[in-house]
Coordinates of N, CA and C in Angstrom, one line a residue:
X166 N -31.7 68.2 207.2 CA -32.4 69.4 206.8 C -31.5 70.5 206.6
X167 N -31.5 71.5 205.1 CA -30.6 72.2 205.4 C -31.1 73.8 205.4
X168 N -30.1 74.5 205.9 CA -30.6 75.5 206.8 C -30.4 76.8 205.3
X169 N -31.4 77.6 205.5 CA -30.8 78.9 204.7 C -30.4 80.5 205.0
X170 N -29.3 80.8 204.9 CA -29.0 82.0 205.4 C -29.2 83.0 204.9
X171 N -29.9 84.0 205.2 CA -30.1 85.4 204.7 C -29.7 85.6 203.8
X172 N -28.3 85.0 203.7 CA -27.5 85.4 202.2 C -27.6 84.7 201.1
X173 N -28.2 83.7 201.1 CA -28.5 82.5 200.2 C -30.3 83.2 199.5
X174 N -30.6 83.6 200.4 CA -32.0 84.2 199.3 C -31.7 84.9 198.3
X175 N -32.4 85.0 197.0 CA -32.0 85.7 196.3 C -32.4 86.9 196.3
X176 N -31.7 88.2 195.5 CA -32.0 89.5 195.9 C -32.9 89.8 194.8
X177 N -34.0 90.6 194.9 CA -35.0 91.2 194.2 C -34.3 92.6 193.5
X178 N -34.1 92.7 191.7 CA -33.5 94.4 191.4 C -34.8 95.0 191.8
X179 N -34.3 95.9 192.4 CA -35.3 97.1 193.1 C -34.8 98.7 192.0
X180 N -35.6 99.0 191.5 CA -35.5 100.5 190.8 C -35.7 101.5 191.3
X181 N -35.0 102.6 192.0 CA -35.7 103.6 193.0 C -36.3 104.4 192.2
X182 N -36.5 104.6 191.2 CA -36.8 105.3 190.3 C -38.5 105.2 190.0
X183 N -39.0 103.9 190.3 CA -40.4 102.9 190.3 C -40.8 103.7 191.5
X184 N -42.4 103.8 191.8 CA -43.0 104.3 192.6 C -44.2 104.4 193.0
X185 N -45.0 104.4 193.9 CA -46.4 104.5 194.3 C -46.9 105.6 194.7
X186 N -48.1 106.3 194.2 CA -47.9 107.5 195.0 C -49.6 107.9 194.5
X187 N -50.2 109.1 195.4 CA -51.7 109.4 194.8 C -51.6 110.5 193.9
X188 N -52.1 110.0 192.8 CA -51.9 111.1 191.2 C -53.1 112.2 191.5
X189 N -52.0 113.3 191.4 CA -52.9 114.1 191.7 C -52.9 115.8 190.4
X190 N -51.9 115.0 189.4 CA -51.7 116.4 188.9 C -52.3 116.4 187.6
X191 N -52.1 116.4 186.6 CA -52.1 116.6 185.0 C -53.2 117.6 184.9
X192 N -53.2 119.1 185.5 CA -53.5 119.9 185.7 C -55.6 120.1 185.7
X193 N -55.7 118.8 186.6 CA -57.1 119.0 186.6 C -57.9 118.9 188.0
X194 N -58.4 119.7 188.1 CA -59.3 119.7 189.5 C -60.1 118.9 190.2
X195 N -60.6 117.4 189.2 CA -60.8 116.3 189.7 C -59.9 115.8 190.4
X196 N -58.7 115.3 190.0 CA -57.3 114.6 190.7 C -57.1 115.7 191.9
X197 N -57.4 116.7 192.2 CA -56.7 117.3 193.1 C -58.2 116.9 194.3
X198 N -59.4 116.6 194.0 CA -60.4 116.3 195.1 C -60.1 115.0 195.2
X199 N -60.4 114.2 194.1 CA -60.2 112.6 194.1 C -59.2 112.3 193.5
X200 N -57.8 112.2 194.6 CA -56.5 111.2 193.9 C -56.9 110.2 193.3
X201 N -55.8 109.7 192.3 CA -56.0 108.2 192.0 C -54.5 107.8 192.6
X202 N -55.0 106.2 192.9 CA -53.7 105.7 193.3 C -52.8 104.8 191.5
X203 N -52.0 105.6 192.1 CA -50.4 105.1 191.0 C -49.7 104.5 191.3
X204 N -49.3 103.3 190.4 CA -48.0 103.0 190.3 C -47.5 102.4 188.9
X205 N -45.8 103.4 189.0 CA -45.2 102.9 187.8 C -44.6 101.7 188.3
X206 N -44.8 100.9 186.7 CA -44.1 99.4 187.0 C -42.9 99.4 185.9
X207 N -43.2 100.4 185.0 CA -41.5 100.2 184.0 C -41.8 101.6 183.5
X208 N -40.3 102.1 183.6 CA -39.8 103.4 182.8 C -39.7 103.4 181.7
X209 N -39.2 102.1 180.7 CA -38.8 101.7 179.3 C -39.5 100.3 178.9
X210 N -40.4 100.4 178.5 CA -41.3 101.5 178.1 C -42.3 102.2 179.0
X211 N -43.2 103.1 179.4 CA -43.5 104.0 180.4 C -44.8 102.8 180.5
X212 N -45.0 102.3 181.9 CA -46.1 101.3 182.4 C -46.7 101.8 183.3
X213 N -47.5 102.5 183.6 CA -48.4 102.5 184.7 C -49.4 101.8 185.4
X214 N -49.8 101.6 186.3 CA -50.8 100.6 186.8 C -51.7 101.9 188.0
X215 N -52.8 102.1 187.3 CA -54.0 102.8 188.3 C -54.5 101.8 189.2
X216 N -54.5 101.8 190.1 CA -55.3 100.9 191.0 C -56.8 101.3 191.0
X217 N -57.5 100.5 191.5 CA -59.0 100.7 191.5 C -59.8 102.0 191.0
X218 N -59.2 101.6 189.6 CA -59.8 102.5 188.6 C -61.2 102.2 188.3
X219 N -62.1 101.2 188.5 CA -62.8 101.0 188.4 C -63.8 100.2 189.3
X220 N -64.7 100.5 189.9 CA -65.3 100.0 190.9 C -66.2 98.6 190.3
X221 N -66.3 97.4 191.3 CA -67.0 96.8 191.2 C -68.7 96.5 190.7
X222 N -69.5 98.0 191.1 CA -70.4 98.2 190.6 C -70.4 98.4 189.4
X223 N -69.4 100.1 188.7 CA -69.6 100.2 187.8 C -69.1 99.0 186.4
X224 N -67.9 98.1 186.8 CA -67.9 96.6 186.0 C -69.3 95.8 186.0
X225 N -70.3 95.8 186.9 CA -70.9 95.2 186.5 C -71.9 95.7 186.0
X226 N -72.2 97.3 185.7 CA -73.7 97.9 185.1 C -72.8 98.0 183.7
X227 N -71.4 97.6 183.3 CA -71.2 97.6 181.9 C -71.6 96.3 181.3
X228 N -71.4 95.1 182.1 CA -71.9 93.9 181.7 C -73.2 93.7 181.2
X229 N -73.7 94.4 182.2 CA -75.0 94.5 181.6 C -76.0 95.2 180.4
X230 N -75.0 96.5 180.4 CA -75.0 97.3 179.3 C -75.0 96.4 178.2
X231 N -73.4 95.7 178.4 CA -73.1 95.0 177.0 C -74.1 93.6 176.7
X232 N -74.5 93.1 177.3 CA -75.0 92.1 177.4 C -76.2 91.5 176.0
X233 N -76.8 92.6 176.0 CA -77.7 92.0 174.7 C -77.5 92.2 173.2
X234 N -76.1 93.0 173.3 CA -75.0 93.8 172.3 C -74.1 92.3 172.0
X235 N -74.1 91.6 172.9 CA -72.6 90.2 172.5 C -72.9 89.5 171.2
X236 N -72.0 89.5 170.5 CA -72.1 88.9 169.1 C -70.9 88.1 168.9
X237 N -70.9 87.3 168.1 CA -69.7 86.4 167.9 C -68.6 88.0 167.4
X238 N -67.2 86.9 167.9 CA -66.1 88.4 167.8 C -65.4 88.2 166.5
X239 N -65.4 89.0 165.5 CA -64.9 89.1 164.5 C -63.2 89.5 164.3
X240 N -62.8 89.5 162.9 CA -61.2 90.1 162.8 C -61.1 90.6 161.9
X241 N -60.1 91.4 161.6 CA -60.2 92.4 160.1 C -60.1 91.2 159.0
X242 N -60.3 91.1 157.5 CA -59.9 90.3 156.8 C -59.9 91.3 155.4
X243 N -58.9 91.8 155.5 CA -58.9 93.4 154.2 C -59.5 94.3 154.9
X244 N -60.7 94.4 153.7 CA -61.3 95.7 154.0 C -62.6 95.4 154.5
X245 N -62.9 94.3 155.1 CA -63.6 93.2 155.5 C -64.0 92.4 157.2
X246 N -64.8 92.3 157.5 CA -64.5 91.6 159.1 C -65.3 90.1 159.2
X247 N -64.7 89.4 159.6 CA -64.8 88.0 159.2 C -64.5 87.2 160.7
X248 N -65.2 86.3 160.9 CA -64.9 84.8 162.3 C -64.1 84.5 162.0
X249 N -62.9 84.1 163.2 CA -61.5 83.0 162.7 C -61.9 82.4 163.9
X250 N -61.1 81.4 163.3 CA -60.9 80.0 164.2 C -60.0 80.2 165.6
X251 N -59.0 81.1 165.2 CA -58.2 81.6 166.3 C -58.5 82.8 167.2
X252 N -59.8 83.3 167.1 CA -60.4 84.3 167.8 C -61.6 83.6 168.2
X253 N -62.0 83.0 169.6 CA -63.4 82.9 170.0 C -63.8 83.1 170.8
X254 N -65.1 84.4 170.9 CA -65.6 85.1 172.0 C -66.6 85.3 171.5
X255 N -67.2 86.6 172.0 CA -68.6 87.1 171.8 C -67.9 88.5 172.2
X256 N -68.3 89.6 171.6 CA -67.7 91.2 172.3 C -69.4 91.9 171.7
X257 N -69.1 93.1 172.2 CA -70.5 94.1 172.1 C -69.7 95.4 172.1
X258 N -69.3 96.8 171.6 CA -69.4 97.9 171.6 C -70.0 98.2 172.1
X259 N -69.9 99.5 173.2 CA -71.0 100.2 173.6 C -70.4 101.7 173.4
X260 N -71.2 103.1 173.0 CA -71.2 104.1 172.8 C -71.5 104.7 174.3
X261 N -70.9 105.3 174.5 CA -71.4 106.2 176.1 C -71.5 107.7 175.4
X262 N -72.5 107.8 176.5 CA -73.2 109.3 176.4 C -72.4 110.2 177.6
X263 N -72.6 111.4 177.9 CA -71.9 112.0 179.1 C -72.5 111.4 180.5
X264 N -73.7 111.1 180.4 CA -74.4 110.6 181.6 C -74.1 109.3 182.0
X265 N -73.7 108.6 180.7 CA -73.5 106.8 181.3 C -72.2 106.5 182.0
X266 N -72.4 105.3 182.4 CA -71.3 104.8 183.2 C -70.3 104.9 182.0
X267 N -70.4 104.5 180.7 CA -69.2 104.5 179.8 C -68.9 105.8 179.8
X268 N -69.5 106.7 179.7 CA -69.1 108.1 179.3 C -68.5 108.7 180.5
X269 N -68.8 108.3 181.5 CA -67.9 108.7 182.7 C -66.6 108.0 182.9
X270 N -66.6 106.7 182.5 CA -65.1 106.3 182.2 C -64.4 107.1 181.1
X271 N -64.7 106.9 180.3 CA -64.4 108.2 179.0 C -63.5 109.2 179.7
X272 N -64.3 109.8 180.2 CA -63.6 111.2 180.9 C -62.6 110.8 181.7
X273 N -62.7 109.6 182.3 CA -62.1 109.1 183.8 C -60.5 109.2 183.3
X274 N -60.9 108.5 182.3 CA -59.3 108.2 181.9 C -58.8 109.4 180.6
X275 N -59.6 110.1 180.0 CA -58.8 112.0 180.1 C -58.4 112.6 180.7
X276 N -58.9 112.3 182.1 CA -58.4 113.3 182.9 C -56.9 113.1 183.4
X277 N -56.6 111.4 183.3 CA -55.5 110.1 183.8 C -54.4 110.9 182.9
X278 N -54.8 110.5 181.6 CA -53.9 110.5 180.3 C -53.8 111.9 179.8
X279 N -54.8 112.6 179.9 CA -54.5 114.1 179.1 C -55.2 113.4 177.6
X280 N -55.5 112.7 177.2 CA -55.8 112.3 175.9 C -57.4 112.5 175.4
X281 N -57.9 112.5 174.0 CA -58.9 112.8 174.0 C -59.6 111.5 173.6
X282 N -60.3 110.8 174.1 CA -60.8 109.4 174.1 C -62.1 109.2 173.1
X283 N -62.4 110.3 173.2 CA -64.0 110.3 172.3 C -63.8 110.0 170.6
X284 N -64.8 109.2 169.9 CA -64.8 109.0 168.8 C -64.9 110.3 168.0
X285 N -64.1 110.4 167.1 CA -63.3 109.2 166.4 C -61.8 109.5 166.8
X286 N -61.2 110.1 167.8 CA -59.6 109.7 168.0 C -59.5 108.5 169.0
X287 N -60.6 108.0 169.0 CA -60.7 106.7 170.3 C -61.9 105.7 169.9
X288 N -61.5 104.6 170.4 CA -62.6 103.6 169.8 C -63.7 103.7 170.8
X289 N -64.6 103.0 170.6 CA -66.1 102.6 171.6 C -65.4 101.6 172.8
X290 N -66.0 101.8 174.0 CA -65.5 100.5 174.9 C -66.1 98.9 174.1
X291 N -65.1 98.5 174.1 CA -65.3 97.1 173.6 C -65.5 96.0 175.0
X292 N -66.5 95.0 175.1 CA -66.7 94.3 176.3 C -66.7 93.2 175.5
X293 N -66.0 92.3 175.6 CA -65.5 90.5 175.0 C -65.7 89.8 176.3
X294 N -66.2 88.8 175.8 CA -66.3 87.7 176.8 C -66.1 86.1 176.1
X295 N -65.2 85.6 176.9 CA -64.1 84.8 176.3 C -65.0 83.2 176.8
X296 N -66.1 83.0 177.7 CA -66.9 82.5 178.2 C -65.8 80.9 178.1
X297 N -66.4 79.6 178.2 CA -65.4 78.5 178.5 C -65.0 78.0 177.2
X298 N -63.3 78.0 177.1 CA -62.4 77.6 176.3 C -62.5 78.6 174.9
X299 N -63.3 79.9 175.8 CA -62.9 81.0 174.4 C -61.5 81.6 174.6
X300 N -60.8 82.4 172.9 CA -59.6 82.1 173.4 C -58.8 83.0 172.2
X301 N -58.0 84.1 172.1 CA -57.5 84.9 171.0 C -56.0 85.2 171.0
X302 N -55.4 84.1 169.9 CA -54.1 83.6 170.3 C -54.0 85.2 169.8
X303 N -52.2 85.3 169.8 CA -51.4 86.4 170.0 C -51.1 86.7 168.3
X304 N -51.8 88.2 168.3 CA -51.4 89.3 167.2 C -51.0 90.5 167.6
X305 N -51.2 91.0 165.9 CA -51.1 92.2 165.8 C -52.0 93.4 165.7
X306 N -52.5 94.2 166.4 CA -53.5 95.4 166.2 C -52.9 96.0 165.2
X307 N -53.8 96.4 163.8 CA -53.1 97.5 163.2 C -54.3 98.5 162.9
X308 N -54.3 99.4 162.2 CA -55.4 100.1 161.3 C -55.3 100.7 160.1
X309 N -55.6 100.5 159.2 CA -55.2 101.4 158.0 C -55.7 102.8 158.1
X310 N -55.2 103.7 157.9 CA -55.4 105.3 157.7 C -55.4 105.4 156.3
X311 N -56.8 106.1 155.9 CA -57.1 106.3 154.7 C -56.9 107.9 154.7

């Protein structure tokens, strides 16, 4: 049996620069009552990871929301939106109001980002459901600006 010494493990690069911490700034009064927990996972390009950004409840009163909205999931084709063979799901749009659970995510992540999420500088939450052996090999998002 052979033995392994401390020195034989390999070493993990560690970034002191990476960090965890409760976000409390981007100059809004929410974050300063309710932290959110942070952490950066890469500087280049800037990654963040919000932890329990979203509660269990409110994921499932969007399922529901989206639920009678699911339609087969489409792809651009021109000026056009069209089924492929390499995209298969079912997704639903949903529009949030200020009072819904969408519209309070909306804001949730304004207040995160500083950005303004509301249509039209932001899309509708989109909810896809990839159900068994659905499946959206790897592209490109783009949009044309008219």
């Amino acid at each position: 049996m052979m033995k392994l010494n401390l020195k034989d493990k390999p070493m993990h690069f560690q970034n002191p620069r990476l960090f965890c911490d409760h976000f409390t700034n981007n100059n809004s009064p929410a974050l300063l009552l309710q932290p959110v927990r942070r952490e950066v996972l890469s500087l280049q390009p800037h990654v963040v990871l919000y932890h329990d950004f979203i509660t269990g409840a409110e994921a499932e009163d969007i399922k529901k929301l989206a639920q009678d909205g699911l339609k087969r999931s489409v792809v651009a084709a021109g000026e056009k939106q069209e089924t492929a063979d390499y995209r298969i799901s079912k997704s639903a749009w949903l529009k949030g109001s200020e009072s819904s659970i969408v519209g309070r995510l909306d804001h949730r992540i304004s207040v995160l980002t500083g950005l303004n999420v509301k249509h039209p500088y932001g899309e509708f939450l989109q909810v896809v459901n990839y159900g068994i052996g659905g499946h959206y090999e790897p592209h490109f998002d783009h949009a044309t600006v008219r």
